[in-house]
mmCIF file of C-alpha atoms in Angstrom:
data_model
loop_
_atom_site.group_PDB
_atom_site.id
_atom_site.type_symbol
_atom_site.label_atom_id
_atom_site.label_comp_id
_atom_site.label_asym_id
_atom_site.label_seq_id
_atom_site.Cartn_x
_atom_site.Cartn_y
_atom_site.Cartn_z
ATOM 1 C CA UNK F 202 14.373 -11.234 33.116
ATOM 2 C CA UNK F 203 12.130 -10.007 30.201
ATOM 3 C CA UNK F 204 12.186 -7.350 27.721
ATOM 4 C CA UNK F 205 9.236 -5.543 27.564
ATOM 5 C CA UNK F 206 7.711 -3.399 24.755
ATOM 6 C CA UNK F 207 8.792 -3.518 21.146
ATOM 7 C CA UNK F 208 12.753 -4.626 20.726
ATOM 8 C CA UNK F 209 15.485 -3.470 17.847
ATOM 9 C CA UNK F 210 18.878 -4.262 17.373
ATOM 10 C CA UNK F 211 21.575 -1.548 17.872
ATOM 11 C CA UNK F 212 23.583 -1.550 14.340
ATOM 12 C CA UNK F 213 26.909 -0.013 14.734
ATOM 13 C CA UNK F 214 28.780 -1.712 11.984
ATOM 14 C CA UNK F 215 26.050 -3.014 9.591
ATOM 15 C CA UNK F 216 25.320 -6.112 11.867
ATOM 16 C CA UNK F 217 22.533 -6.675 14.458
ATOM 17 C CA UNK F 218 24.499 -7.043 17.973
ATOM 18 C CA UNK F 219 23.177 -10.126 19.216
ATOM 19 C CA UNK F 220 23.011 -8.608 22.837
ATOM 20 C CA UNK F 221 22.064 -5.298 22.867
ATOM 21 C CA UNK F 222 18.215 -5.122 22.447
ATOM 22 C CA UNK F 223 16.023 -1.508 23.170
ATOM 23 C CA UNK F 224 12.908 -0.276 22.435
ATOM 24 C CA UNK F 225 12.827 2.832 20.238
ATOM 25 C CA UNK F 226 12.031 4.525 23.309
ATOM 26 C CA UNK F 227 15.296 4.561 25.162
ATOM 27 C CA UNK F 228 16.809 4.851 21.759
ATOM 28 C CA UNK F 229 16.312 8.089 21.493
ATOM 29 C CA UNK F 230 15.562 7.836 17.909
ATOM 30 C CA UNK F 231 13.376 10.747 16.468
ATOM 31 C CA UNK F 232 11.251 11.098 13.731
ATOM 32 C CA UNK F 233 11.856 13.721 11.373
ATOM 33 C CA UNK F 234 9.735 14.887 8.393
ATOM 34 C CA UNK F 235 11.485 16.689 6.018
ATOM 35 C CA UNK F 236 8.369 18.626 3.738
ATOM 36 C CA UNK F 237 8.426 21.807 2.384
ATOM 37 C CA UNK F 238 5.082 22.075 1.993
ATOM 38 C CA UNK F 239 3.498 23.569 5.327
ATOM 39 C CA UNK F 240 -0.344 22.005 5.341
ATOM 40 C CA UNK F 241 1.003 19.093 4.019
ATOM 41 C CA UNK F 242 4.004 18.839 7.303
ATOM 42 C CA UNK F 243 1.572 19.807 9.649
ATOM 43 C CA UNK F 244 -1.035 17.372 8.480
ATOM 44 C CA UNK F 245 2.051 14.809 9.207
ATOM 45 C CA UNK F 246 3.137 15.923 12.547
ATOM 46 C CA UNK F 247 -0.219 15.472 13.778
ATOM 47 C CA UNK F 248 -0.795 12.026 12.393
ATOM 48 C CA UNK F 249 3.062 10.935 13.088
ATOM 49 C CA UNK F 250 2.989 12.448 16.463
ATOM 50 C CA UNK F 251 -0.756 10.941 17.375
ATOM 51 C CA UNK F 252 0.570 7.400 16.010
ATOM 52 C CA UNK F 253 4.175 7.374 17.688
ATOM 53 C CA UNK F 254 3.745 7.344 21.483
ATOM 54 C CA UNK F 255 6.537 8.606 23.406
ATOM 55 C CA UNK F 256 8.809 9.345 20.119
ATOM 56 C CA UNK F 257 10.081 12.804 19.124
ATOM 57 C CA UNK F 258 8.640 13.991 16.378
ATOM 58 C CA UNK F 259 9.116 17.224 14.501
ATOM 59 C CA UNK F 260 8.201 19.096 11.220
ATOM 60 C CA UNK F 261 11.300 21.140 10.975
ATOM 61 C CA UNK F 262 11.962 20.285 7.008
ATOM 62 C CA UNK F 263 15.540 19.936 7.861
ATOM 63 C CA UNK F 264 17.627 17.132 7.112
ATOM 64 C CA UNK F 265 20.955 18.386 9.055
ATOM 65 C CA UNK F 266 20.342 17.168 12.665
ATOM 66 C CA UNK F 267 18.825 13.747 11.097
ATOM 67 C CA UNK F 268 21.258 10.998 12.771
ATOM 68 C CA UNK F 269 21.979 7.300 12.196
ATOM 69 C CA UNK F 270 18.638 5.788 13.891
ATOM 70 C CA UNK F 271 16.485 8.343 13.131
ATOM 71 C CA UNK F 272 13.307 8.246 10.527
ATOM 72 C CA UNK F 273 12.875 10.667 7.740
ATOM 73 C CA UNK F 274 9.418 11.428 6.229
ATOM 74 C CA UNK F 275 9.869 13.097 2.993
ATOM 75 C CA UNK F 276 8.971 13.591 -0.510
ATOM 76 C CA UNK F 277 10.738 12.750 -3.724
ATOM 77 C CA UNK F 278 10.235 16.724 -3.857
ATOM 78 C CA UNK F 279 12.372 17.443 -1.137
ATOM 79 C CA UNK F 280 14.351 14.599 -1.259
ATOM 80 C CA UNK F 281 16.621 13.241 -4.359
ATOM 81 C CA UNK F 282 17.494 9.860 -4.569
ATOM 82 C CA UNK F 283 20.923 10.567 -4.395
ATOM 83 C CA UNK F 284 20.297 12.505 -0.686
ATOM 84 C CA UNK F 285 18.298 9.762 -0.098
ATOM 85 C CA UNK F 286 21.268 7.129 -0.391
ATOM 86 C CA UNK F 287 23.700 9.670 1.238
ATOM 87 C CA UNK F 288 20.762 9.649 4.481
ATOM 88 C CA UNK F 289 20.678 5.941 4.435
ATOM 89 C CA UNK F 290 24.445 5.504 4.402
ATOM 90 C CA UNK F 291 24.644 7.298 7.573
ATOM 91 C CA UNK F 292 21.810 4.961 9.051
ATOM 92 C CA UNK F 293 18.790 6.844 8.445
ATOM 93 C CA UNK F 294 15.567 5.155 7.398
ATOM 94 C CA UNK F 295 13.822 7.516 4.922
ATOM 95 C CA UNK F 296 10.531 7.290 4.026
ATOM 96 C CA UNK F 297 9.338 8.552 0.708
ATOM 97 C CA UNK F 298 5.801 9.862 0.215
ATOM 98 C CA UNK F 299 5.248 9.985 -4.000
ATOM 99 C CA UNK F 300 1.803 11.626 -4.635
ATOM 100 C CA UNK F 301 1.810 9.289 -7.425
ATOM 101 C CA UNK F 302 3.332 6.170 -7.556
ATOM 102 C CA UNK F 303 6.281 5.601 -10.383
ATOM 103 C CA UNK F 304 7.297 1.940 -10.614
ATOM 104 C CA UNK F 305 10.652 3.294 -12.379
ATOM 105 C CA UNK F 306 10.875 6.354 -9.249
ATOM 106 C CA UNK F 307 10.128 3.391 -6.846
ATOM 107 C CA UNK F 308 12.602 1.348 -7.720
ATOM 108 C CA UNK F 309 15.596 4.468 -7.620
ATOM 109 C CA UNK F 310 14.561 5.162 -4.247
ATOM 110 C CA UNK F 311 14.183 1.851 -3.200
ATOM 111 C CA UNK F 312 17.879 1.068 -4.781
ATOM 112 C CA UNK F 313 19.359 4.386 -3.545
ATOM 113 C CA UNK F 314 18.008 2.824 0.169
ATOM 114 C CA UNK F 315 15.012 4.250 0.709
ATOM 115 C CA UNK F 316 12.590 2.400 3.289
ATOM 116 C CA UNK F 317 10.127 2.565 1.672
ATOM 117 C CA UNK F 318 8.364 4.474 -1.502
ATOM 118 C CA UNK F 319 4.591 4.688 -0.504
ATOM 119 C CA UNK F 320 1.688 6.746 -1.617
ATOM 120 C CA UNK F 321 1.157 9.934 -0.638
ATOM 121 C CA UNK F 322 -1.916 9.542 1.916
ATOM 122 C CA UNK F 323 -1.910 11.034 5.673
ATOM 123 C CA UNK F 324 -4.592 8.474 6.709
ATOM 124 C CA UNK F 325 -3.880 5.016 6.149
ATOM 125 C CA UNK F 326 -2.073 2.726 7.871
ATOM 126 C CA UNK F 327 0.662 2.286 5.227
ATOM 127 C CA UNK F 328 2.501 5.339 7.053
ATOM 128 C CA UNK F 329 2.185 4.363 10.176
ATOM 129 C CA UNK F 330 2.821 0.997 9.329
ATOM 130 C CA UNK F 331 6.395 1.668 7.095
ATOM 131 C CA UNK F 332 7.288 4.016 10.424
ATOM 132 C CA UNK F 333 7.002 1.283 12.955
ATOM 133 C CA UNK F 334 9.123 -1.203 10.139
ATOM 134 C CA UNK F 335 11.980 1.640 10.119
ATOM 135 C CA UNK F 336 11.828 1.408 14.018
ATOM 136 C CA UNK F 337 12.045 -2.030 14.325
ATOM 137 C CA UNK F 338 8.961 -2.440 15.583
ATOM 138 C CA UNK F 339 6.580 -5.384 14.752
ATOM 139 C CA UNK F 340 3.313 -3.961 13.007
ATOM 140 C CA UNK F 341 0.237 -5.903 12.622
ATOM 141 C CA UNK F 342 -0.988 -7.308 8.997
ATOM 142 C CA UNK F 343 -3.121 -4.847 7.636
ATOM 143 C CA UNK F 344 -5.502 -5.993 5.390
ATOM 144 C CA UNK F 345 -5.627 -4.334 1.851
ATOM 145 C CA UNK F 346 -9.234 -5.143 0.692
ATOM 146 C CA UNK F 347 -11.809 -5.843 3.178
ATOM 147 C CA UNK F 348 -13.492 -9.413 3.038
ATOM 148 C CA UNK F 349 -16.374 -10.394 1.167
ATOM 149 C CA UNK F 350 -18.316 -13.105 1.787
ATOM 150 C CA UNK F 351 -21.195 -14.338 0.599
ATOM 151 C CA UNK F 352 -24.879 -13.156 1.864
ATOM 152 C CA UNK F 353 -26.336 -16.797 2.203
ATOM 153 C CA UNK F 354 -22.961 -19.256 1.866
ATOM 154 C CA UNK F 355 -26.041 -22.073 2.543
#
């Protein structure tokens, strides 16, 4: 008997359980993004939402109903790094978006439990890609510069 589609461990006490493997899917794990900023949330629920097949997704800038499981888009903004380690002691894997990258701010979130601390751009694959790592999910290598090669290598 197989498993099909992406697998994640269930993590009840801080360790994987070796025999109880799901897909996100029948997780019922949502993905929450937590921006107070209007364009900028609905510019994220419709790349989120077009990217995550068959996950909830929702815009509602909230971070009460966000459960152990769940995913958190947010910004340093709307998001401390103190709420961020409270989130990711209940099990939530946040997701800060910095419109400008701080190595000092990346390394608070990053120690406070953040997910990941990535730039602040709606379409590139580094979103989509640190959403599908908080799942569980294996993501393809994305390549960061494109490769050159030489006009005549002859």
């Amino acid at each position: 008997m197989g498993i099909s589609g992406p697998v994640v461990p269930i993590v009840r006490t801080g360790w994987p359980c070796l025999n109880a493997w799901q897909s996100a899917e029948t997780r019922n794990v949502s993905i929450r993004i937590a921006v107070a900023n209007v364009p900028l949330a609905r510019a994220l629920l419709t790349r989120v939402t077009g990217a995550m097949n068959g996950i909830s997704v929702s815009a509602d800038g909230m971070f009460g109903s966000v459960g152990p499981g769940d995913v958190l888009v947010t910004t340093p903004t709307d998001c401390s790094a103190v709420e961020c380690h409270l989130l990711a002691q209940q099990g939530t894997a946040v997701i800060v978006l910095a419109p400008v990258i701080r190595e000092f701010d990346r390394a608070r979130y990053l120690e406070a439990g953040a997910t990941a601390y990535i730039a602040m751009q709606i379409d590139t694959a580094d979103l989509v890609a640190a959403i599908r790592g908080a799942l569980g999910e294996r993501v393809p290598m994305v390549p960061i510069r494109p490769v050159c090669r030489a006009a005549n290598p002859m």
